[in-house]
Short mmCIF file of C-alpha atoms and ligand atoms in Angstrom, two decimals:
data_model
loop_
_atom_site.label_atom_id
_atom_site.label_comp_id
_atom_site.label_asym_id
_atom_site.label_seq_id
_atom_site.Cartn_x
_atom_site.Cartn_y
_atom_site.Cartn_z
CA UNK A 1 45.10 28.51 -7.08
CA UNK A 2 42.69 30.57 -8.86
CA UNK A 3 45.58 31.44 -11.90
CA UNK A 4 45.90 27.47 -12.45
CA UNK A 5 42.20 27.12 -13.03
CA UNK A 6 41.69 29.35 -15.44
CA UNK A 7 44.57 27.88 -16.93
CA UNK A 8 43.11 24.66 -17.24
CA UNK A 9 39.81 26.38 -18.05
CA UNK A 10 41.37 27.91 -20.81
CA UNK A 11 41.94 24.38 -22.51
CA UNK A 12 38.33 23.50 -22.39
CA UNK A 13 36.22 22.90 -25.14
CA UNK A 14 35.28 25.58 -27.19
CA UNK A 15 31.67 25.44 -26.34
CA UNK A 16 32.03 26.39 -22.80
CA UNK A 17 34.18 29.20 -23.62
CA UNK A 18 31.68 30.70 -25.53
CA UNK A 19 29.60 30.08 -22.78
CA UNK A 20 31.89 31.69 -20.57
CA UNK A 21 32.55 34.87 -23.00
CA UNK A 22 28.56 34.97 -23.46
CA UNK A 23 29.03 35.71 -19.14
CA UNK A 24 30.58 38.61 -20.72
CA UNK A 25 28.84 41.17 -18.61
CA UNK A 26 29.86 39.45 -15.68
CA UNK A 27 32.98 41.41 -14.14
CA UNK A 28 35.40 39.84 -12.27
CA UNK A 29 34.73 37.32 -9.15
CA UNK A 30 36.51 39.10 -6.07
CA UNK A 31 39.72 40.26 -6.51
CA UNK A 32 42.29 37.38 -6.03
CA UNK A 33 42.23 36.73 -9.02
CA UNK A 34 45.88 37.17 -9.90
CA UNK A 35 46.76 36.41 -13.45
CA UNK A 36 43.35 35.29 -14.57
CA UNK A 37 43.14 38.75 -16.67
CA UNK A 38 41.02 39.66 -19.67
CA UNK A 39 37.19 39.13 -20.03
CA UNK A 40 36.66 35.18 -20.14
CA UNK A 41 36.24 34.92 -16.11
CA UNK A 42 33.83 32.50 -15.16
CA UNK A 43 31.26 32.87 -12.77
CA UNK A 44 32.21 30.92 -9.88
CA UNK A 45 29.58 29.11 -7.91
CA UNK A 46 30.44 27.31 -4.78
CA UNK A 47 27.75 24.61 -3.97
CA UNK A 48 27.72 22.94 -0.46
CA UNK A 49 25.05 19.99 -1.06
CA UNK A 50 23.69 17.96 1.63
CA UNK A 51 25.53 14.49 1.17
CA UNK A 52 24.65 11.31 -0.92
CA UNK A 53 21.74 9.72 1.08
CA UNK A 54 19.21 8.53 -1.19
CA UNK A 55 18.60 7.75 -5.22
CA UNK A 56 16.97 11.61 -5.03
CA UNK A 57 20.19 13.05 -3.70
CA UNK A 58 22.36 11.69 -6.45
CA UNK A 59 20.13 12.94 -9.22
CA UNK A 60 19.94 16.73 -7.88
CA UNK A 61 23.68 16.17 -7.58
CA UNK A 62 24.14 15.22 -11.28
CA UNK A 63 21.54 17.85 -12.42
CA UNK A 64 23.53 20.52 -10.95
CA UNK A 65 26.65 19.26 -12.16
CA UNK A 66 25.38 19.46 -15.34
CA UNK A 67 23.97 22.21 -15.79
CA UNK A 68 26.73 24.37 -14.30
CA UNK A 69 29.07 22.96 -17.18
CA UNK A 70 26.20 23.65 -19.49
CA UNK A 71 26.10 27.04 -18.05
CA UNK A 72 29.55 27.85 -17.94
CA UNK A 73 29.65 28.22 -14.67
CA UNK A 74 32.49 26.89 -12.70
CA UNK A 75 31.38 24.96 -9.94
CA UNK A 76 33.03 24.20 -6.61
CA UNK A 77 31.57 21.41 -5.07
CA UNK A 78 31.21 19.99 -1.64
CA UNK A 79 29.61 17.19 0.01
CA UNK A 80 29.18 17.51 3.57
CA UNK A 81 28.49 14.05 4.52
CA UNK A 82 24.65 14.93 6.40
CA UNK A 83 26.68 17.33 8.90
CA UNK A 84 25.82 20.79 9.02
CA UNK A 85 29.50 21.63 10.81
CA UNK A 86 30.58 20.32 7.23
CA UNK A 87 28.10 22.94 5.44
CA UNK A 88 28.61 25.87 7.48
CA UNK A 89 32.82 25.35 7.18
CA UNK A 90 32.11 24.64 3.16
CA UNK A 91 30.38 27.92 3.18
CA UNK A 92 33.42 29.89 5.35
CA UNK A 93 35.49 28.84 2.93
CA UNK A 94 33.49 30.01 -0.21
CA UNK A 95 33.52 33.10 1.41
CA UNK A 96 37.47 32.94 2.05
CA UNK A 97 37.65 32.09 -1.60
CA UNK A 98 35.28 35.31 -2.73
CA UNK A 99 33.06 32.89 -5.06
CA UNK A 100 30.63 34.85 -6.67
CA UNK A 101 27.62 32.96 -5.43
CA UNK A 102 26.94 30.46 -2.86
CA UNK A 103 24.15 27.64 -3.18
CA UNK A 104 23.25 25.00 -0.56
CA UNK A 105 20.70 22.87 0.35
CA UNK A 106 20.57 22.83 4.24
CA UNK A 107 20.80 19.83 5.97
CA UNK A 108 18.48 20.79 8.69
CA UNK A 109 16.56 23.93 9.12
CA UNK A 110 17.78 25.77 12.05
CA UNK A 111 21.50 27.24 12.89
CA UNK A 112 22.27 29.19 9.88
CA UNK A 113 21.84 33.05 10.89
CA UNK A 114 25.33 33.81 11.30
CA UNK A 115 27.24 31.79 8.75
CA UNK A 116 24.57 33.95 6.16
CA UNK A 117 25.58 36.81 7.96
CA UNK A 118 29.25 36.57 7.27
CA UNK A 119 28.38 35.96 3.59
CA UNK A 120 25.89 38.74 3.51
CA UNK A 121 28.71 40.93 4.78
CA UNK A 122 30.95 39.63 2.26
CA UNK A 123 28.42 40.92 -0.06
CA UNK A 124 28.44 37.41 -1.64
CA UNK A 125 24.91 36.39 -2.43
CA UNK A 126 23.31 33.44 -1.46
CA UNK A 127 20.96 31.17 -3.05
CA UNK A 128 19.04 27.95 -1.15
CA UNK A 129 17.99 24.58 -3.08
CA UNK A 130 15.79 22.02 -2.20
CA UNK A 131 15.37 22.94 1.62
CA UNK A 132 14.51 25.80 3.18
CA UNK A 133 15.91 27.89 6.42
CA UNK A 134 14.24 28.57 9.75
CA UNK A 135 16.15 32.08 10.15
CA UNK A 136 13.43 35.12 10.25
CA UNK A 137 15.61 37.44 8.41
CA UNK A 138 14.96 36.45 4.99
CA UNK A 139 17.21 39.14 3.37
CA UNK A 140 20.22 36.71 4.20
CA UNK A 141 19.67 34.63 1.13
CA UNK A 142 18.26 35.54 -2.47
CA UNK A 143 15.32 33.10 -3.30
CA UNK A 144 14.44 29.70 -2.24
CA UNK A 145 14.16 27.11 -5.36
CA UNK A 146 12.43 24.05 -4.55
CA UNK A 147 8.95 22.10 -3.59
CA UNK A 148 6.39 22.86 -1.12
CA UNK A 149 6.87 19.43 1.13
CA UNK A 150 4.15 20.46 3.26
CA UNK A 151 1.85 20.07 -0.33
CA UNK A 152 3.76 16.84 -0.72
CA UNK A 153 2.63 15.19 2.86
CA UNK A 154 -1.17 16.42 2.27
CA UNK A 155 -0.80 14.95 -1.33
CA UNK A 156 -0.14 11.60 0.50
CA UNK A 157 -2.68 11.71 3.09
CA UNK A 158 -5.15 12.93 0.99
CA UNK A 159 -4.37 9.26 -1.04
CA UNK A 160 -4.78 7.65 1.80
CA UNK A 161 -8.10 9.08 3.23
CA UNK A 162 -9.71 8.00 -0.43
CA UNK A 163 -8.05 4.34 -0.11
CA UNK A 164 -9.95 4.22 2.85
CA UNK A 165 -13.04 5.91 2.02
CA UNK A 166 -16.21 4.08 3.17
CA UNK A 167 -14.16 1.84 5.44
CA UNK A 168 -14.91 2.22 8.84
CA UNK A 169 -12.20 -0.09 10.47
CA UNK A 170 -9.15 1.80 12.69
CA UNK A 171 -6.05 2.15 9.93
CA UNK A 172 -2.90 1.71 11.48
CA UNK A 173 0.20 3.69 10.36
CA UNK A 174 3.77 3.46 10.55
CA UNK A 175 6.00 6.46 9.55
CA UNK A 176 9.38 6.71 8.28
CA UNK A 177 10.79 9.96 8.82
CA UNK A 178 13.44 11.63 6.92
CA UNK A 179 16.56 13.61 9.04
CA UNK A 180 15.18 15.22 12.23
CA UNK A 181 15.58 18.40 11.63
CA UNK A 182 15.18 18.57 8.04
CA UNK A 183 12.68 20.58 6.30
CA UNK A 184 11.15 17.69 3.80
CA UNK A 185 11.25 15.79 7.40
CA UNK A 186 9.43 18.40 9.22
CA UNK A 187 7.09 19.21 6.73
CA UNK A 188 6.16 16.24 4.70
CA UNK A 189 4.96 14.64 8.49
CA UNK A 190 3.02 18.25 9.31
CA UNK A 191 1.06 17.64 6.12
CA UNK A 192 0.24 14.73 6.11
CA UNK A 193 -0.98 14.57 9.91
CA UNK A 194 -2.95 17.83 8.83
CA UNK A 195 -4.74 15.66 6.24
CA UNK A 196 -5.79 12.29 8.26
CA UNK A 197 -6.27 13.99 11.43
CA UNK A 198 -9.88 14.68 10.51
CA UNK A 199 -10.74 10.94 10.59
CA UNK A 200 -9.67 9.31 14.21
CA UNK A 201 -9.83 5.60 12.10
CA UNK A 202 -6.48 6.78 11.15
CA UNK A 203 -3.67 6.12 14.14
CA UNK A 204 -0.23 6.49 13.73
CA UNK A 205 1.28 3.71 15.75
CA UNK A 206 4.76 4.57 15.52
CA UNK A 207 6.66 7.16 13.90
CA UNK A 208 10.49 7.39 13.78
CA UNK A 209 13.51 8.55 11.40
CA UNK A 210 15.08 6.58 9.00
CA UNK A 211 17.35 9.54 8.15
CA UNK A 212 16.39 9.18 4.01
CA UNK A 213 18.52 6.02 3.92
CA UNK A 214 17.42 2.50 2.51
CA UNK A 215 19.06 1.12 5.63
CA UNK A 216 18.03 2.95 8.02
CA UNK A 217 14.46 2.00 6.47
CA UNK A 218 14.90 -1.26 6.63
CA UNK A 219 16.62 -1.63 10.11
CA UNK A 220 13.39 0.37 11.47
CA UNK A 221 10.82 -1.00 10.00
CA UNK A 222 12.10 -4.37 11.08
CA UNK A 223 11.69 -3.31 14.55
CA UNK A 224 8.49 -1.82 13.59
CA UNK A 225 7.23 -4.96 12.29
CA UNK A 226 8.68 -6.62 15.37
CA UNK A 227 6.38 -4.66 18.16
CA UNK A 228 3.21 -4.17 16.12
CA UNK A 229 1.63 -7.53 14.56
CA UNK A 230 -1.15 -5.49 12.95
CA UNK A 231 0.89 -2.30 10.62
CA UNK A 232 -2.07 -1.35 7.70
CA UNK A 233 -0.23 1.15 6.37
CA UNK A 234 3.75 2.72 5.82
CA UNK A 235 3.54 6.16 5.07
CA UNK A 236 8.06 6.81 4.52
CA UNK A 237 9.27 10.52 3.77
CA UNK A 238 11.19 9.19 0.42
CA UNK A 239 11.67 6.24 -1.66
CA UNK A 240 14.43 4.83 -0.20
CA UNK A 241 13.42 4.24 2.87
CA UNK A 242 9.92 2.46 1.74
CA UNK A 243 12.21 0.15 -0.43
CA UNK A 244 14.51 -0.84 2.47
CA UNK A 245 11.03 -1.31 4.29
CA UNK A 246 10.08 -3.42 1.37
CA UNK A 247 12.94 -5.79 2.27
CA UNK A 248 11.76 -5.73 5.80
CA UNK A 249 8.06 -6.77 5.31
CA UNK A 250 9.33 -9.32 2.40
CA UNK A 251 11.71 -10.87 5.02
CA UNK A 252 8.33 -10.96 7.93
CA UNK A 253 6.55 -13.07 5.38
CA UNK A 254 4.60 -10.23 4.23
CA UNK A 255 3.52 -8.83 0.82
CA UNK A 256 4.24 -5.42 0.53
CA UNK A 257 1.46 -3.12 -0.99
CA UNK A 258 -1.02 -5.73 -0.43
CA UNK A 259 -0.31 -6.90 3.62
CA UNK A 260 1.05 -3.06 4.45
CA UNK A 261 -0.21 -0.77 1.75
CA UNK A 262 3.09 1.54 1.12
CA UNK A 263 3.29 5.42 0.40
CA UNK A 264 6.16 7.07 -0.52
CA UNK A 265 7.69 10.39 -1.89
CA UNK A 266 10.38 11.54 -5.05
CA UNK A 267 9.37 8.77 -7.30
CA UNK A 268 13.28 8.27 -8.35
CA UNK A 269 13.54 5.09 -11.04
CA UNK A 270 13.95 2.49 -7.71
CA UNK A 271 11.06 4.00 -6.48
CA UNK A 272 8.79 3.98 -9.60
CA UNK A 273 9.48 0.28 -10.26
CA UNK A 274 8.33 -0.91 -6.55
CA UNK A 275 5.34 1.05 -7.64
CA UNK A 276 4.77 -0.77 -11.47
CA UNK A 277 5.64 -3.96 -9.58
CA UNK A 278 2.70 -3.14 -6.69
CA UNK A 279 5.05 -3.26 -3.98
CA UNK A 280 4.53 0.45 -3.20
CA UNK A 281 0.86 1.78 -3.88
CA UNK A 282 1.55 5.49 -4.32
CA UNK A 283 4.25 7.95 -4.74
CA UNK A 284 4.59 11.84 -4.43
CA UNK A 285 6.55 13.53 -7.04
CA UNK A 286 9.60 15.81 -5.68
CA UNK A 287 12.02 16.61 -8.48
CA UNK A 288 15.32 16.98 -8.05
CA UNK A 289 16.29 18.23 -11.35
CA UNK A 290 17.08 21.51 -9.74
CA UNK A 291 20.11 23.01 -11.88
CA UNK A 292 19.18 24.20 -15.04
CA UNK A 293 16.59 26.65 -12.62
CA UNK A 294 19.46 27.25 -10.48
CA UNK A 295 22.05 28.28 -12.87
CA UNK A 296 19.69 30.75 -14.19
CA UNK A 297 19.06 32.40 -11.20
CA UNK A 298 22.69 32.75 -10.19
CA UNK A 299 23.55 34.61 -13.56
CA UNK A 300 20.60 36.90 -12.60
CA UNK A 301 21.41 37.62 -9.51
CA UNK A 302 25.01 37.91 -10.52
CA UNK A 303 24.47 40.61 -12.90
CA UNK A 304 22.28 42.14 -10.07
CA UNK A 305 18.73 41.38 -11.66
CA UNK A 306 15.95 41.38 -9.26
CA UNK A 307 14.66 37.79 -8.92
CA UNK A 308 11.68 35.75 -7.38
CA UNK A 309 12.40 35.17 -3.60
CA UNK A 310 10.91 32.06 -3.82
CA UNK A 311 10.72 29.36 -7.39
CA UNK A 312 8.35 26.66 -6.57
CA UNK A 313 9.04 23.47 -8.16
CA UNK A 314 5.90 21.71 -9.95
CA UNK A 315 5.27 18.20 -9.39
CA UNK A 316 2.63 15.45 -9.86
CA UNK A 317 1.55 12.22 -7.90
CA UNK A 318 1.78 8.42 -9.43
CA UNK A 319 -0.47 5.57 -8.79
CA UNK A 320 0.77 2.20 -10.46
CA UNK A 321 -0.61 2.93 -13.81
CA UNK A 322 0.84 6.37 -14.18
CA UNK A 323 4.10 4.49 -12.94
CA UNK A 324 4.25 2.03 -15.56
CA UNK A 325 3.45 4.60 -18.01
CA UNK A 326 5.93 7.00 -16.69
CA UNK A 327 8.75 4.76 -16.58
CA UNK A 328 10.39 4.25 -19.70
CA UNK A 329 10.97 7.89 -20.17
CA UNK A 330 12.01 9.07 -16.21
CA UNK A 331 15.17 10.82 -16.24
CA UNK A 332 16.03 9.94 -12.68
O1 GYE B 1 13.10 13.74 -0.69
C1 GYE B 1 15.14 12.74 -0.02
C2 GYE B 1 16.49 13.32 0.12
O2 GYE B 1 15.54 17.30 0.42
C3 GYE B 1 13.78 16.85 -1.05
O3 GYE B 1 16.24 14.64 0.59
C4 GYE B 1 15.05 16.37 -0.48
C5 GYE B 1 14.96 15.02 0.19
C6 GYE B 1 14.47 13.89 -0.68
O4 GYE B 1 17.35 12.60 0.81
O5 GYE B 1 15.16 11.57 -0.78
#
């Protein structure tokens, strides 16, 4: 299997040879490697990404798709369809394989102890993107690239405690949660409850998941919109499911970021229109443009450099002017 790749790598352009002869110093990638000979091995990254959920998935998808070619790195991808089974058997088989490094964003945060011990023990390191892990022992995995969502949910309550600032009337909330389970789930609702807990005029009235999906947003806010007459606020874990919400409170006879004031996170294209069009009222940044950082790390940690445990990714926060300005040049 292996020998036919490299075949066919060998007819590639001549750019990402070079880019695969400048991974000079990186020796072979496990052994099996019947036929592939002399020095131009590539490094060989297998990448088990969450699925294809939402307008944020498919950039962080394309940005690491990139940038592996970029890198000369070969990249095996899988999609696991939102199932962890589908992750954790992606990730037996990267080990079966003998990739050189492993990269995944987990689907949820619990359950992954022993399929990073067999990879551990298969001395094949491991790096995690975009979501973090519950398990304690953190030696199981190299470094962590990706936001602080906790930061993200304050960010958005802290928007919403100014909005309201001076007003003494109860604010009723509505929350769209991402995947239960998830980390951006768990921790974009932590802190943002941390933030407008310290005013009781802010009640959240109902809170469920719309598993990061624009239909699952709009199917639940319908029903949200359905038992409570009097929704001030929608406070949903990413774009998409605010703008299937927007199609929800459009279809109730509502104006959205006027009736129901709307707060969102990623600020994906889809997203950042809604809010230049005052449909959405705020959005907090979470990039997804996680490869070129990624790449980078797995050539370090390849060639056995020591590397951060944990790369934070830097973000901002848009209100509709910063949208509108923002636009025209937003890569995702
Ligand atoms: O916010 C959401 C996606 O894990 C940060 O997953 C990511 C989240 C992102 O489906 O749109």
């Amino acid at each position: 299997m292996r020998y036919l790749e490299d075949v066919v790598l060998k007819k590639w352009s001549a750019a990402v040879l070079a880019g695969a002869l400048a991974l000079g110093a990186l020796a072979g990638c496990g052994g099996d490697d019947a036929g592939s000979g002399g020095g131009d091995d590539k490094l060989v990254m297998g990448f088990a990404q969450v699925g294809a959920e939402s307008g944020w998935r498919t950039a962080n998808t394309k940005s690491i798709q990139d940038s592996a070619a970029k890198a000369g790195i070969e990249l095996k991808f899988f999609d696991a369809q939102g199932k962890q089974e589908n992750q954790i058997k992606a990730i037996r088989n990267f080990i079966t394989q003998r990739v050189d490094v492993i990269a995944f964003s987990p689907v949820v945060e619990s359950g992954w102890g022993p399929v990073l011990k067999e990879a551990k023990d298969a001395n094949i390191p491991v790096i995690l993107t975009d979501r973090a892990v519950d398990t304690p022992d953190t030696t199981l995995y190299k470094t962590f690239i990706g936001s602080d969502f906790v930061l993200e949910g304050k960010k958005a309550g802290e928007w919403l405690v100014k909005e309201y600032e001076g007003k003494p009337d109860t604010v009723n909330i509505v929350e769209l949660q991402g995947t239960p389970g998830a980390a951006p789930a768990n921790d974009r609702k932590e802190g943002f409850g941390d933030v407008i807990k310290a005013d009781p005029k802010f009640k959240v009235i109902a809170s469920q998941t719309g598993q990061f999906t624009r239909t699952d947003g709009k199917e639940v806010m319908e029903a949200f919109l359905k038992a409570h007459p009097d929704i001030d606020v929608l406070y949903a874990h990413n774009d998409d499911m605010g703008l299937g919400a927007i199609e929800a409170i459009e279809a109730a006879g509502k104006k959205p970021g006027t009736d129901i004031k709307i707060i969102t996170v990623d600020a994906v294209k889809d997203g950042m229109t809604a809010l230049s069009q005052g449909k959405i009222n705020f959005i907090v940044e979470c990039s997804p443009l996680l490869g070129p950082q990624l790449m980078d790390l797995a050539k370090k940690v390849h060639a056995g450099e020591t590397i951060e445990t944990r790369v934070l990714t830097e973000e901002t926060t848009f209100n509709q002017e910063q949208a509108t300005a923002a636009l025209p040049t937003r890569q995702y």
